[in-house]
PDB file of C-alpha atoms in Angstrom:
ATOM      1  CA  MET A   1      43.756  87.505 102.230  1.00  0.00           C
ATOM      2  CA  THR A   2      45.281  89.734  99.281  1.00  0.00           C
ATOM      3  CA  VAL A   3      46.035  92.935 101.167  1.00  0.00           C
ATOM      4  CA  LYS A   4      47.936  90.540 104.016  1.00  0.00           C
ATOM      5  CA  ILE A   5      49.632  89.161 101.176  1.00  0.00           C
ATOM      6  CA  ASN A   6      50.680  92.554  99.643  1.00  0.00           C
ATOM      7  CA  VAL A   7      52.097  94.040 102.826  1.00  0.00           C
ATOM      8  CA  MET A   8      54.073  90.718 103.699  1.00  0.00           C
ATOM      9  CA  ALA A   9      55.242  91.533  99.784  1.00  0.00           C
ATOM     10  CA  GLY A  10      55.801  95.178 100.460  1.00  0.00           C
ATOM     11  CA  ALA A  11      57.847  94.067 103.449  1.00  0.00           C
ATOM     12  CA  ALA A  12      60.336  91.698 102.388  1.00  0.00           C
ATOM     13  CA  ALA A  13      60.955  94.070  99.690  1.00  0.00           C
ATOM     14  CA  ALA A  14      62.219  96.857 102.203  1.00  0.00           C
ATOM     15  CA  ALA A  15      64.189  94.120 103.784  1.00  0.00           C
ATOM     16  CA  VAL A  16      65.551  93.521 100.927  1.00  0.00           C
ATOM     17  CA  ALA A  17      66.365  96.226  99.425  1.00  0.00           C
ATOM     18  CA  ALA A  18      67.817  97.989 103.000  1.00  0.00           C
ATOM     19  CA  SER A  19      70.085  94.981 103.169  1.00  0.00           C
ATOM     20  CA  ALA A  20      71.420  95.645  99.839  1.00  0.00           C
ATOM     21  CA  LEU A  21      72.017  99.395 100.325  1.00  0.00           C
ATOM     22  CA  PHE A  22      73.467  98.188 103.488  1.00  0.00           C
ATOM     23  CA  SER A  23      75.692  95.843 102.242  1.00  0.00           C
ATOM     24  CA  LEU A  24      77.570  98.335  99.755  1.00  0.00           C
ATOM     25  CA  PRO A  25      81.202  98.716 100.822  1.00  0.00           C
ATOM     26  CA  GLY A  26      81.589 102.131 102.460  1.00  0.00           C
ATOM     27  CA  ILE A  27      82.876 105.415 100.428  1.00  0.00           C
ATOM     28  CA  ALA A  28      85.878 105.437 102.856  1.00  0.00           C
ATOM     29  CA  SER A  29      86.748 101.843 102.292  1.00  0.00           C
ATOM     30  CA  ALA A  30      87.303 102.158  98.078  1.00  0.00           C
ATOM     31  CA  ALA A  31      90.249 104.750  98.955  1.00  0.00           C
ATOM     32  CA  ALA A  32      91.683 102.521 102.413  1.00  0.00           C
ATOM     33  CA  HIS A  33      94.540 100.567 100.645  1.00  0.00           C
ATOM     34  CA  LEU A  34      96.744 104.441  99.975  1.00  0.00           C
ATOM     35  CA  GLU A  35      97.019 103.820 103.578  1.00  0.00           C
ATOM     36  CA  GLY A  36      99.750 103.567 105.604  1.00  0.00           C
ATOM     37  CA  GLN A  37     101.808 105.160 102.095  1.00  0.00           C
ATOM     38  CA  THR A  38     103.709 108.471 101.951  1.00  0.00           C
ATOM     39  CA  TYR A  39     102.175 111.876 101.297  1.00  0.00           C
ATOM     40  CA  ALA A  40     103.748 111.675  98.042  1.00  0.00           C
ATOM     41  CA  GLU A  41     102.673 108.294  97.017  1.00  0.00           C
ATOM     42  CA  VAL A  42      99.289 109.061  98.006  1.00  0.00           C
ATOM     43  CA  THR A  43      98.947 112.504  95.515  1.00  0.00           C
ATOM     44  CA  GLY A  44     100.698 110.300  92.877  1.00  0.00           C
ATOM     45  CA  VAL A  45      97.856 106.792  92.772  1.00  0.00           C
ATOM     46  CA  ILE A  46      94.801 110.224  93.495  1.00  0.00           C
ATOM     47  CA  ALA A  47      95.659 112.101  90.252  1.00  0.00           C
ATOM     48  CA  GLN A  48      95.960 109.295  87.924  1.00  0.00           C
ATOM     49  CA  GLU A  49      92.424 108.519  89.228  1.00  0.00           C
ATOM     50  CA  GLY A  50      91.127 112.179  88.443  1.00  0.00           C
ATOM     51  CA  GLY A  51      91.062 112.463  92.020  1.00  0.00           C
ATOM     52  CA  THR A  52      92.038 116.142  93.608  1.00  0.00           C
ATOM     53  CA  ALA A  53      93.870 115.680  97.300  1.00  0.00           C
ATOM     54  CA  ILE A  54      93.042 118.198 100.286  1.00  0.00           C
ATOM     55  CA  ILE A  55      94.750 117.490 103.620  1.00  0.00           C
ATOM     56  CA  ALA A  56      91.532 117.183 106.527  1.00  0.00           C
ATOM     57  CA  THR A  57      94.149 117.498 108.920  1.00  0.00           C
ATOM     58  CA  ARG A  58      98.154 116.876 109.430  1.00  0.00           C
ATOM     59  CA  VAL A  59      99.537 115.593 113.052  1.00  0.00           C
ATOM     60  CA  GLY A  60     103.416 116.592 113.139  1.00  0.00           C
ATOM     61  CA  ASP A  61     105.355 118.553 111.692  1.00  0.00           C
ATOM     62  CA  ARG A  62     109.488 117.087 111.751  1.00  0.00           C
ATOM     63  CA  LEU A  63     109.111 114.728 108.036  1.00  0.00           C
ATOM     64  CA  PRO A  64     109.079 117.397 104.615  1.00  0.00           C
ATOM     65  CA  LEU A  65     104.973 117.422 103.323  1.00  0.00           C
ATOM     66  CA  SER A  66     105.681 114.289 100.550  1.00  0.00           C
ATOM     67  CA  LYS A  67     106.920 112.347 103.664  1.00  0.00           C
ATOM     68  CA  CYS A  68     104.342 112.550 105.766  1.00  0.00           C
ATOM     69  CA  ILE A  69     102.183 108.443 106.370  1.00  0.00           C
ATOM     70  CA  VAL A  70      99.058 108.943 105.406  1.00  0.00           C
ATOM     71  CA  THR A  71      96.903 107.608 108.285  1.00  0.00           C
ATOM     72  CA  GLY A  72      93.271 107.951 107.156  1.00  0.00           C
ATOM     73  CA  VAL A  73      91.470 108.976 103.652  1.00  0.00           C
ATOM     74  CA  SER A  74      87.946 109.720 103.088  1.00  0.00           C
ATOM     75  CA  LYS A  75      86.335 110.379  99.275  1.00  0.00           C
ATOM     76  CA  SER A  76      83.480 112.476 100.020  1.00  0.00           C
ATOM     77  CA  THR A  77      80.398 113.554  97.663  1.00  0.00           C
ATOM     78  CA  PHE A  78      78.620 117.096  97.570  1.00  0.00           C
ATOM     79  CA  VAL A  79      77.622 119.431  96.011  1.00  0.00           C
ATOM     80  CA  ARG A  80      79.622 122.982  96.169  1.00  0.00           C
ATOM     81  CA  PRO A  81      77.615 125.352  95.093  1.00  0.00           C
ATOM     82  CA  PRO A  82      79.499 128.308  91.972  1.00  0.00           C
ATOM     83  CA  VAL A  83      81.403 131.355  91.915  1.00  0.00           C
ATOM     84  CA  VAL A  84      78.939 133.943  90.360  1.00  0.00           C
ATOM     85  CA  GLN A  85      79.425 137.266  88.883  1.00  0.00           C
ATOM     86  CA  ALA A  86      76.318 139.320  89.969  1.00  0.00           C
ATOM     87  CA  VAL A  87      75.080 141.224  86.909  1.00  0.00           C
ATOM     88  CA  PRO A  88      72.605 143.967  86.279  1.00  0.00           C
ATOM     89  CA  GLY A  89      69.619 142.948  84.339  1.00  0.00           C
ATOM     90  CA  ARG A  90      67.125 144.977  82.266  1.00  0.00           C
ATOM     91  CA  ASP A  91      66.108 147.127  85.360  1.00  0.00           C
ATOM     92  CA  GLY A  92      68.929 148.178  86.203  1.00  0.00           C
ATOM     93  CA  ARG A  93      69.493 145.790  89.620  1.00  0.00           C
ATOM     94  CA  TYR A  94      72.036 143.518  90.505  1.00  0.00           C
ATOM     95  CA  GLY A  95      70.953 139.857  90.052  1.00  0.00           C
ATOM     96  CA  ARG A  96      72.152 136.092  89.931  1.00  0.00           C
ATOM     97  CA  GLN A  97      70.695 134.346  86.920  1.00  0.00           C
ATOM     98  CA  GLY A  98      70.855 130.937  85.825  1.00  0.00           C
ATOM     99  CA  VAL A  99      72.973 130.194  89.070  1.00  0.00           C
ATOM    100  CA  ARG A 100      73.715 126.028  88.498  1.00  0.00           C
ATOM    101  CA  TYR A 101      75.045 123.788  92.487  1.00  0.00           C
ATOM    102  CA  ARG A 102      77.466 121.291  90.814  1.00  0.00           C
ATOM    103  CA  VAL A 103      78.346 117.862  91.969  1.00  0.00           C
ATOM    104  CA  VAL A 104      82.326 117.365  93.381  1.00  0.00           C
ATOM    105  CA  SER A 105      83.044 113.215  93.843  1.00  0.00           C
ATOM    106  CA  ASN A 106      86.999 113.397  93.248  1.00  0.00           C
ATOM    107  CA  GLU A 107      88.342 115.459  96.067  1.00  0.00           C
ATOM    108  CA  TYR A 108      90.071 112.859  98.367  1.00  0.00           C
ATOM    109  CA  ARG A 109      90.195 113.891 101.879  1.00  0.00           C
ATOM    110  CA  LEU A 110      93.801 113.218 103.892  1.00  0.00           C
ATOM    111  CA  SER A 111      94.499 112.201 107.377  1.00  0.00           C
ATOM    112  CA  LEU A 112      98.559 112.831 107.977  1.00  0.00           C
ATOM    113  CA  ASN A 113     101.368 112.286 110.580  1.00  0.00           C
ATOM    114  CA  CYS A 114     104.282 114.037 109.797  1.00  0.00           C
ATOM    115  CA  ASN A 115     106.205 113.245 113.069  1.00  0.00           C
ATOM    116  CA  ALA A 116     109.347 111.674 113.270  1.00  0.00           C
ATOM    117  CA  PRO A 117     109.161 107.438 112.313  1.00  0.00           C
ATOM    118  CA  ALA A 118     110.689 107.057 115.802  1.00  0.00           C
ATOM    119  CA  ALA A 119     110.194 109.277 119.293  1.00  0.00           C
ATOM    120  CA  THR A 120     113.969 110.190 121.085  1.00  0.00           C
ATOM    121  CA  ALA A 121     114.416 112.256 123.518  1.00  0.00           C
ATOM    122  CA  ASN A 122     114.188 115.552 121.407  1.00  0.00           C
ATOM    123  CA  THR A 123     112.080 115.234 118.903  1.00  0.00           C
ATOM    124  CA  PRO A 124     108.291 113.516 118.437  1.00  0.00           C
ATOM    125  CA  GLY A 125     107.196 110.438 116.701  1.00  0.00           C
ATOM    126  CA  ASN A 126     105.828 106.953 116.936  1.00  0.00           C
ATOM    127  CA  SER A 127     106.759 104.514 120.006  1.00  0.00           C
ATOM    128  CA  ALA A 128     108.858 102.057 120.802  1.00  0.00           C
ATOM    129  CA  ALA A 129     105.754 100.130 121.611  1.00  0.00           C
ATOM    130  CA  SER A 130     103.533 100.780 118.702  1.00  0.00           C
ATOM    131  CA  PRO A 131     104.409  98.579 115.332  1.00  0.00           C
ATOM    132  CA  GLU A 132     105.612 101.214 113.324  1.00  0.00           C
ATOM    133  CA  GLY A 133     107.853 102.183 116.473  1.00  0.00           C
ATOM    134  CA  ARG A 134     109.141  99.121 116.606  1.00  0.00           C
ATOM    135  CA  GLU A 135     110.042  98.712 112.972  1.00  0.00           C
ATOM    136  CA  ALA A 136     111.541 102.066 112.764  1.00  0.00           C
ATOM    137  CA  LYS A 137     113.843 101.633 115.383  1.00  0.00           C
ATOM    138  CA  ARG A 138     115.039  98.198 113.971  1.00  0.00           C
ATOM    139  CA  GLU A 139     115.968 100.485 110.640  1.00  0.00           C
ATOM    140  CA  GLN A 140     117.311 102.865 112.676  1.00  0.00           C
ATOM    141  CA  GLN A 141     119.585  99.751 114.272  1.00  0.00           C
ATOM    142  CA  ALA A 142     120.202  98.231 110.604  1.00  0.00           C
ATOM    143  CA  GLN A 143     122.078 101.757 109.607  1.00  0.00           C
ATOM    144  CA  GLU A 144     124.218 102.273 112.236  1.00  0.00           C
TER     145      GLU A 144
END
């Protein structure tokens, strides 16, 4: 009887721990508020938080980098090996002594859209049927 209770209590504890683990927000959602802004704005925010922005993907070449729209952000944590210079040991052989790996957790990978705000006959960009394209067309017509 006590064995059965202990097994059930252990299973219940494991279920609670698993549900707590899977209910945590993902790493990518921590930076989701940065999507839709320009590269210049996003890199400023990331720098203020002590992070480093790295371009993961880039689509298009019609806009300067600072005006590209950030379409995706992911914050990754990984282990990076250090750059170590080999030093001669006592026996004259070269070896790496005291190598320590470092954990990198302040890098943000950015996906950029550098196409024009709205497509024309000569330049690629957002479709006039998309919400972004409709907004760009409205802004363009308001300026004319």
